[in-house]
């Protein structure tokens, strides 16, 4: 890690200001400084006090830690490629914040995040980029083995499975007409952010797609309209990977044969969609690409809506993966461990937990014995 001096700190302030679309004079007026003072701070000529830096961070809309911590390499690479004139989107900023928080917690509670043996569990990564749709199917089979999944059954706890190999999944409602998901590689593991505005089947498909990026070590990706990718480029192949991961051919054919003899097409779609926890568009496309149904039947499947009567009649379980504003469970455990060990304050813990905990939800810290105080005296 590079030693933080005035020059490096100033450069980080300048980059954050430019990405926020502010001029030096505008920032100066927001923090009650002269424009020349901001110019000197950014040039590394003038030292900046902690209070001034806090005011600058607040005015720009970033955390103060953004200026103090070594940025994630993938983030540096992404921003260098996009250029300073490009203003970060909402999902860009959220992923950057998550990456910083996760890397902080990795230093404070690595065991809870599963870092102790992560290198061993991911020794075969990165995997080769799929060069064809057939290669995408093969990649999905390898991925299921990496996840420790036996057979071709549904991946019920996809969030938990991918976290076990280092990809932490977070969700936030980013609204319509924005990205489905994004992923950033960290120095160890990675972070995916899923748009929870979408329905659960599409959220799971988006996470499966992001897992593909993680496996082939794409350092930074923002994905729009995951379910609509066409053609033969890498995004379309990773869409095929995602469908094959969630709907493996052997399991799909077995499920189809098991239920098709008893029910009509609509009822088959309802049951298979629930069993594999996918949306109807994904199921229709997978059944068609496997040659199980034709285009007319696929259109019928896409039009299916699961009703309350279906849920009762077939005893369906409606999943809630990546719902609302959710944080990866290992990350939550790590934050709580850091809090219990007094590595972070109550306020910092609540900040890292991003509104998912109230003050009263935090655990009590244990009372230390008097003789333990000597451990803090050098």
Coordinates of C-alpha atoms in Angstrom, one line a residue:
X1 CA 0.0 0.0 0.0
X2 CA 1.4 3.4 -1.0
X3 CA 2.2 5.8 1.9
X4 CA -0.5 8.5 2.1
X5 CA 1.0 11.9 1.7
X6 CA -0.4 15.3 0.6
X7 CA 0.1 14.7 -3.1
X8 CA -1.8 11.4 -3.1
X9 CA -4.5 12.7 -0.8
X10 CA -4.9 15.8 -3.0
X11 CA -5.1 13.7 -6.2
X12 CA -7.9 11.7 -4.6
X13 CA -9.8 14.8 -3.7
X14 CA -9.4 16.2 -7.2
X15 CA -10.6 13.0 -8.8
X16 CA -13.7 12.7 -6.5
X17 CA -14.5 16.4 -7.2
X18 CA -14.3 16.0 -10.9
X19 CA -16.4 12.8 -10.9
X20 CA -19.0 14.7 -8.9
X21 CA -19.1 17.3 -11.7
X22 CA -17.9 20.2 -9.4
X23 CA -15.5 23.0 -10.2
X24 CA -12.9 24.0 -7.7
X25 CA -14.7 27.3 -7.0
X26 CA -18.0 25.5 -6.4
X27 CA -16.4 23.0 -3.9
X28 CA -14.6 25.9 -2.2
X29 CA -17.9 27.8 -1.6
X30 CA -19.6 24.6 -0.3
X31 CA -16.8 24.1 2.4
X32 CA -16.1 27.8 3.1
X33 CA -12.6 27.8 1.7
X34 CA -11.0 30.0 -1.0
X35 CA -10.7 28.5 -4.4
X36 CA -6.9 28.8 -4.2
X37 CA -7.0 26.8 -1.0
X38 CA -8.8 23.9 -2.8
X39 CA -6.3 24.2 -5.6
X40 CA -3.4 23.9 -3.3
X41 CA -5.0 21.0 -1.4
X42 CA -5.5 19.1 -4.7
X43 CA -2.0 19.9 -5.8
X44 CA -0.5 18.5 -2.6
X45 CA 0.9 21.9 -1.6
X46 CA -1.4 22.7 1.3
X47 CA -2.2 20.3 4.1
X48 CA -5.8 19.6 4.8
X49 CA -7.2 19.3 8.3
X50 CA -9.5 16.4 9.3
X51 CA -12.4 18.7 9.7
X52 CA -11.8 20.2 6.2
X53 CA -11.5 16.7 4.7
X54 CA -14.8 15.7 6.4
X55 CA -16.5 18.8 5.0
X56 CA -15.1 18.1 1.5
X57 CA -16.3 14.5 1.6
X58 CA -19.8 15.6 2.7
X59 CA -19.9 18.2 -0.1
X60 CA -18.8 15.8 -2.8
X61 CA -21.1 13.0 -1.5
X62 CA -18.5 10.4 -0.6
X63 CA -17.2 8.9 2.6
X64 CA -14.1 10.4 4.2
X65 CA -12.6 6.9 4.1
X66 CA -12.6 7.2 0.3
X67 CA -9.7 9.6 0.5
X68 CA -7.8 7.7 3.2
X69 CA -7.9 4.1 2.0
X70 CA -6.0 2.5 -0.9
X71 CA -8.6 2.2 -3.7
X72 CA -9.5 -1.2 -5.0
X73 CA -7.4 -2.1 -8.0
X74 CA -10.4 -3.0 -10.1
X75 CA -12.0 0.4 -9.3
X76 CA -8.9 2.2 -10.3
X77 CA -8.7 0.3 -13.6
X78 CA -12.4 1.0 -14.3
X79 CA -12.1 4.7 -13.7
X80 CA -8.9 5.0 -15.6
X81 CA -10.5 3.4 -18.6
X82 CA -13.7 5.5 -18.4
X83 CA -11.9 8.8 -17.8
X84 CA -12.4 11.5 -15.1
X85 CA -15.0 13.3 -17.2
X86 CA -17.4 10.4 -16.8
X87 CA -19.7 10.9 -13.8
X88 CA -20.2 7.7 -11.8
X89 CA -23.7 6.2 -12.1
X90 CA -25.7 5.4 -8.9
X91 CA -24.7 1.7 -9.2
X92 CA -21.0 2.7 -9.7
X93 CA -21.0 4.7 -6.5
X94 CA -22.8 2.0 -4.5
X95 CA -20.4 -0.7 -5.7
X96 CA -17.4 1.5 -4.9
X97 CA -18.7 2.1 -1.4
X98 CA -19.5 -1.6 -0.9
X99 CA -16.0 -2.6 -2.1
X100 CA -14.4 -0.2 0.4
X101 CA -16.6 -1.4 3.3
X102 CA -15.9 -5.1 2.5
X103 CA -12.1 -4.6 2.2
X104 CA -12.2 -2.8 5.6
X105 CA -14.0 -5.6 7.2
X106 CA -11.8 -8.2 5.6
X107 CA -8.9 -6.7 7.6
X108 CA -10.9 -6.7 10.9
X109 CA -12.8 -10.1 10.8
X110 CA -11.3 -12.3 8.0
X111 CA -12.5 -15.5 9.5
X112 CA -16.2 -14.6 9.4
X113 CA -15.8 -13.7 5.7
X114 CA -14.2 -17.1 5.0
X115 CA -10.8 -15.7 3.9
X116 CA -8.8 -18.2 5.9
X117 CA -9.0 -20.9 3.2
X118 CA -10.4 -18.9 0.3
X119 CA -7.3 -19.4 -1.8
X120 CA -7.6 -23.1 -1.4
X121 CA -11.3 -23.2 -2.4
X122 CA -10.7 -21.0 -5.4
X123 CA -7.4 -22.4 -6.5
X124 CA -8.7 -23.2 -10.0
X125 CA -9.9 -19.7 -10.7
X126 CA -10.0 -17.8 -13.0
X127 CA -11.6 -20.1 -15.4
X128 CA -11.4 -19.6 -19.2
X129 CA -13.8 -17.2 -20.9
X130 CA -16.4 -19.2 -22.9
X131 CA -15.8 -18.8 -26.6
X132 CA -19.1 -20.4 -27.6
X133 CA -22.5 -21.3 -26.3
X134 CA -21.3 -24.9 -25.8
X135 CA -18.4 -23.6 -23.8
X136 CA -20.8 -21.6 -21.7
X137 CA -22.7 -24.8 -20.9
X138 CA -19.4 -26.5 -19.9
X139 CA -18.5 -23.5 -17.7
X140 CA -21.8 -23.9 -15.9
X141 CA -21.1 -27.5 -15.2
X142 CA -17.7 -26.6 -13.8
X143 CA -19.2 -23.9 -11.7
X144 CA -21.7 -26.3 -10.1
X145 CA -18.8 -28.6 -9.2
X146 CA -16.9 -25.6 -7.8
X147 CA -19.9 -24.8 -5.6
X148 CA -20.0 -28.3 -4.3
X149 CA -23.4 -29.1 -5.9
X150 CA -24.1 -32.7 -6.6
X151 CA -26.4 -33.7 -9.4
X152 CA -28.6 -31.4 -11.5
X153 CA -31.0 -30.1 -9.0
X154 CA -32.1 -26.5 -8.2
X155 CA -29.6 -24.1 -6.6
X156 CA -31.9 -23.0 -3.8
X157 CA -29.4 -20.9 -1.8
X158 CA -27.6 -19.3 -4.7
X159 CA -26.5 -16.3 -2.5
X160 CA -24.9 -18.6 0.1
X161 CA -23.3 -20.9 -2.4
X162 CA -21.5 -18.1 -4.3
X163 CA -20.4 -16.5 -1.0
X164 CA -18.7 -19.7 -0.1
X165 CA -16.3 -19.2 -3.0
X166 CA -15.7 -15.5 -2.2
X167 CA -18.5 -13.6 -4.1
X168 CA -20.5 -11.5 -1.6
X169 CA -23.9 -10.6 -2.9
X170 CA -25.7 -7.4 -1.9
X171 CA -29.1 -6.0 -3.0
X172 CA -30.5 -2.5 -3.3
X173 CA -33.6 -1.1 -5.0
X174 CA -32.1 0.9 -7.9
X175 CA -35.5 1.4 -9.5
X176 CA -36.5 0.7 -13.1
X177 CA -34.6 1.7 -16.2
X178 CA -31.2 1.1 -14.6
X179 CA -28.7 -1.7 -14.4
X180 CA -29.7 -5.2 -13.3
X181 CA -26.4 -5.8 -11.5
X182 CA -22.7 -5.0 -11.2
X183 CA -19.6 -6.8 -9.9
X184 CA -16.2 -5.7 -8.8
X185 CA -13.2 -8.0 -8.0
X186 CA -11.4 -7.3 -4.7
X187 CA -7.9 -8.1 -3.7
X188 CA -9.6 -11.2 -2.2
X189 CA -13.0 -12.3 -3.5
X190 CA -15.5 -10.0 -5.0
X191 CA -18.7 -8.0 -4.5
X192 CA -21.9 -8.2 -6.6
X193 CA -24.7 -5.7 -6.3
X194 CA -28.2 -6.8 -7.6
X195 CA -31.0 -4.4 -8.4
X196 CA -33.8 -5.7 -6.1
X197 CA -36.4 -3.6 -8.0
X198 CA -36.6 -6.6 -10.4
X199 CA -38.6 -9.7 -9.5
X200 CA -36.9 -12.6 -7.7
X201 CA -36.4 -14.8 -10.8
X202 CA -34.6 -12.0 -12.7
X203 CA -32.6 -11.1 -9.6
X204 CA -31.3 -14.7 -9.3
X205 CA -30.5 -14.8 -13.1
X206 CA -28.6 -11.5 -12.6
X207 CA -26.6 -13.0 -9.7
X208 CA -25.8 -16.1 -11.8
X209 CA -24.6 -13.9 -14.6
X210 CA -22.4 -11.9 -12.2
X211 CA -21.0 -15.2 -10.9
X212 CA -19.9 -15.9 -14.4
X213 CA -18.0 -12.6 -14.5
X214 CA -16.4 -13.5 -11.2
X215 CA -15.3 -16.9 -12.4
X216 CA -13.5 -15.5 -15.4
X217 CA -12.1 -12.6 -13.4
X218 CA -13.7 -9.7 -15.2
X219 CA -12.5 -7.0 -12.8
X220 CA -15.4 -4.6 -13.1
X221 CA -18.8 -5.0 -14.8
X222 CA -22.1 -3.2 -14.9
X223 CA -24.8 -5.2 -16.6
X224 CA -27.9 -3.8 -18.2
X225 CA -30.9 -6.0 -19.2
X226 CA -29.2 -9.3 -18.4
X227 CA -32.1 -11.3 -19.6
X228 CA -32.3 -9.6 -23.0
X229 CA -28.7 -10.3 -24.2
X230 CA -28.6 -11.7 -27.7
X231 CA -25.9 -12.8 -30.2
X232 CA -22.5 -14.4 -29.6
X233 CA -20.6 -11.8 -27.5
X234 CA -19.4 -12.5 -24.0
X235 CA -22.5 -11.1 -22.3
X236 CA -24.8 -13.4 -24.3
X237 CA -22.6 -16.3 -23.5
X238 CA -22.6 -15.5 -19.8
X239 CA -26.4 -15.3 -20.1
X240 CA -26.4 -18.8 -21.5
X241 CA -24.0 -19.8 -18.6
X242 CA -26.5 -18.3 -16.1
X243 CA -29.4 -20.2 -17.5
X244 CA -27.4 -23.4 -17.6
X245 CA -26.3 -22.9 -14.0
X246 CA -29.8 -22.4 -12.7
X247 CA -31.5 -24.8 -15.1
X248 CA -29.0 -27.7 -15.8
X249 CA -30.0 -29.8 -18.8
X250 CA -30.2 -33.1 -17.0
X251 CA -32.4 -31.8 -14.2
X252 CA -34.6 -29.8 -16.5
X253 CA -35.3 -32.8 -18.7
X254 CA -36.0 -35.0 -15.7
X255 CA -38.4 -32.4 -14.2
X256 CA -40.2 -31.9 -17.6
X257 CA -40.7 -35.7 -18.0
X258 CA -41.9 -36.0 -14.4
X259 CA -44.6 -33.4 -14.6
X260 CA -45.6 -33.1 -18.2
X261 CA -47.5 -36.3 -18.3
X262 CA -49.7 -35.1 -15.4
X263 CA -50.3 -31.5 -16.2
X264 CA -50.9 -29.1 -19.0
X265 CA -48.2 -26.7 -20.3
X266 CA -49.2 -23.8 -18.0
X267 CA -49.2 -26.0 -14.9
X268 CA -45.8 -27.5 -15.8
X269 CA -44.3 -24.1 -16.2
X270 CA -45.7 -22.9 -12.9
X271 CA -44.2 -25.9 -11.1
X272 CA -40.8 -25.9 -12.8
X273 CA -40.4 -22.2 -12.4
X274 CA -41.1 -22.6 -8.7
X275 CA -38.8 -25.6 -8.3
X276 CA -35.8 -24.0 -10.0
X277 CA -36.7 -20.4 -8.8
X278 CA -36.6 -18.8 -12.2
X279 CA -38.9 -16.4 -14.0
X280 CA -41.0 -17.6 -16.9
X281 CA -39.0 -15.8 -19.5
X282 CA -35.8 -17.6 -18.4
X283 CA -37.6 -20.9 -18.2
X284 CA -39.2 -20.5 -21.7
X285 CA -35.8 -19.6 -23.2
X286 CA -34.1 -22.5 -21.6
X287 CA -36.7 -25.1 -22.6
X288 CA -36.5 -23.8 -26.1
X289 CA -32.7 -23.8 -26.4
X290 CA -32.7 -27.4 -25.1
X291 CA -35.2 -28.3 -27.9
X292 CA -37.8 -29.4 -25.3
X293 CA -40.5 -26.9 -26.6
X294 CA -40.9 -24.9 -29.8
X295 CA -41.4 -21.2 -30.3
X296 CA -45.2 -21.3 -29.9
X297 CA -45.0 -23.2 -26.6
X298 CA -42.2 -20.8 -25.4
X299 CA -44.5 -17.9 -26.0
X300 CA -47.2 -19.6 -23.9
X301 CA -44.7 -20.2 -21.1
X302 CA -43.5 -16.6 -21.1
X303 CA -47.1 -15.4 -20.7
X304 CA -47.7 -17.5 -17.6
X305 CA -48.4 -15.8 -14.3
X306 CA -48.3 -17.7 -11.0
X307 CA -51.5 -17.2 -9.1
X308 CA -52.4 -17.5 -5.4
X309 CA -54.4 -20.6 -6.4
X310 CA -51.3 -22.1 -8.0
X311 CA -49.4 -21.6 -4.7
X312 CA -52.1 -23.3 -2.7
X313 CA -52.8 -26.1 -5.2
X314 CA -49.2 -27.1 -5.8
X315 CA -47.7 -26.2 -2.4
X316 CA -45.3 -23.7 -4.0
X317 CA -42.6 -21.9 -2.1
X318 CA -42.1 -18.3 -3.2
X319 CA -38.4 -17.3 -2.7
X320 CA -37.3 -14.0 -1.5
X321 CA -33.6 -14.0 -2.5
X322 CA -31.9 -10.6 -2.7
X323 CA -35.1 -8.8 -1.6
X324 CA -35.2 -5.1 -0.8
X325 CA -32.0 -3.8 0.8
X326 CA -30.0 -6.9 1.8
X327 CA -26.4 -7.5 2.8
X328 CA -24.4 -10.7 2.4
X329 CA -24.7 -12.8 5.6
X330 CA -20.9 -13.4 6.0
X331 CA -20.5 -9.6 5.8
X332 CA -23.0 -9.0 8.5
X333 CA -21.4 -11.6 10.7
X334 CA -18.0 -10.0 10.1
X335 CA -19.3 -6.5 11.0
X336 CA -20.8 -7.8 14.2
X337 CA -17.6 -9.6 15.1
X338 CA -15.6 -6.4 14.6
X339 CA -18.1 -4.6 16.8
X340 CA -18.0 -7.2 19.6
X341 CA -14.1 -7.2 19.5
X342 CA -14.2 -3.4 19.8
X343 CA -12.5 -2.9 16.5
X344 CA -15.2 -0.5 15.3
X345 CA -17.6 1.9 17.1
X346 CA -21.3 1.5 17.5
X347 CA -21.8 4.3 15.0
X348 CA -19.4 2.8 12.5
X349 CA -21.1 -0.6 12.8
X350 CA -24.5 0.8 12.0
X351 CA -23.0 2.7 9.1
X352 CA -21.4 -0.5 7.7
X353 CA -24.7 -2.3 8.2
X354 CA -26.4 0.3 5.9
X355 CA -29.7 0.8 7.7
X356 CA -30.5 -2.9 8.1
X357 CA -29.9 -2.8 11.8
X358 CA -31.2 -0.4 14.5
X359 CA -29.1 0.6 17.5
X360 CA -31.0 -1.9 19.7
X361 CA -30.3 -4.7 17.2
X362 CA -26.5 -4.6 17.9
X363 CA -25.3 -7.2 20.4
X364 CA -24.0 -6.3 23.8
X365 CA -20.3 -6.1 24.2
X366 CA -18.9 -8.3 26.8
X367 CA -17.6 -6.9 30.1
X368 CA -13.8 -7.1 30.3
X369 CA -12.1 -8.3 33.4
X370 CA -9.8 -5.8 35.2
X371 CA -6.7 -7.8 34.4
X372 CA -7.5 -7.7 30.6
X373 CA -6.9 -3.9 30.7
X374 CA -3.2 -4.6 30.8
X375 CA -3.4 -6.0 27.3
X376 CA -4.1 -2.4 26.1
X377 CA -1.1 -0.9 27.9
X378 CA 2.2 -1.0 26.0

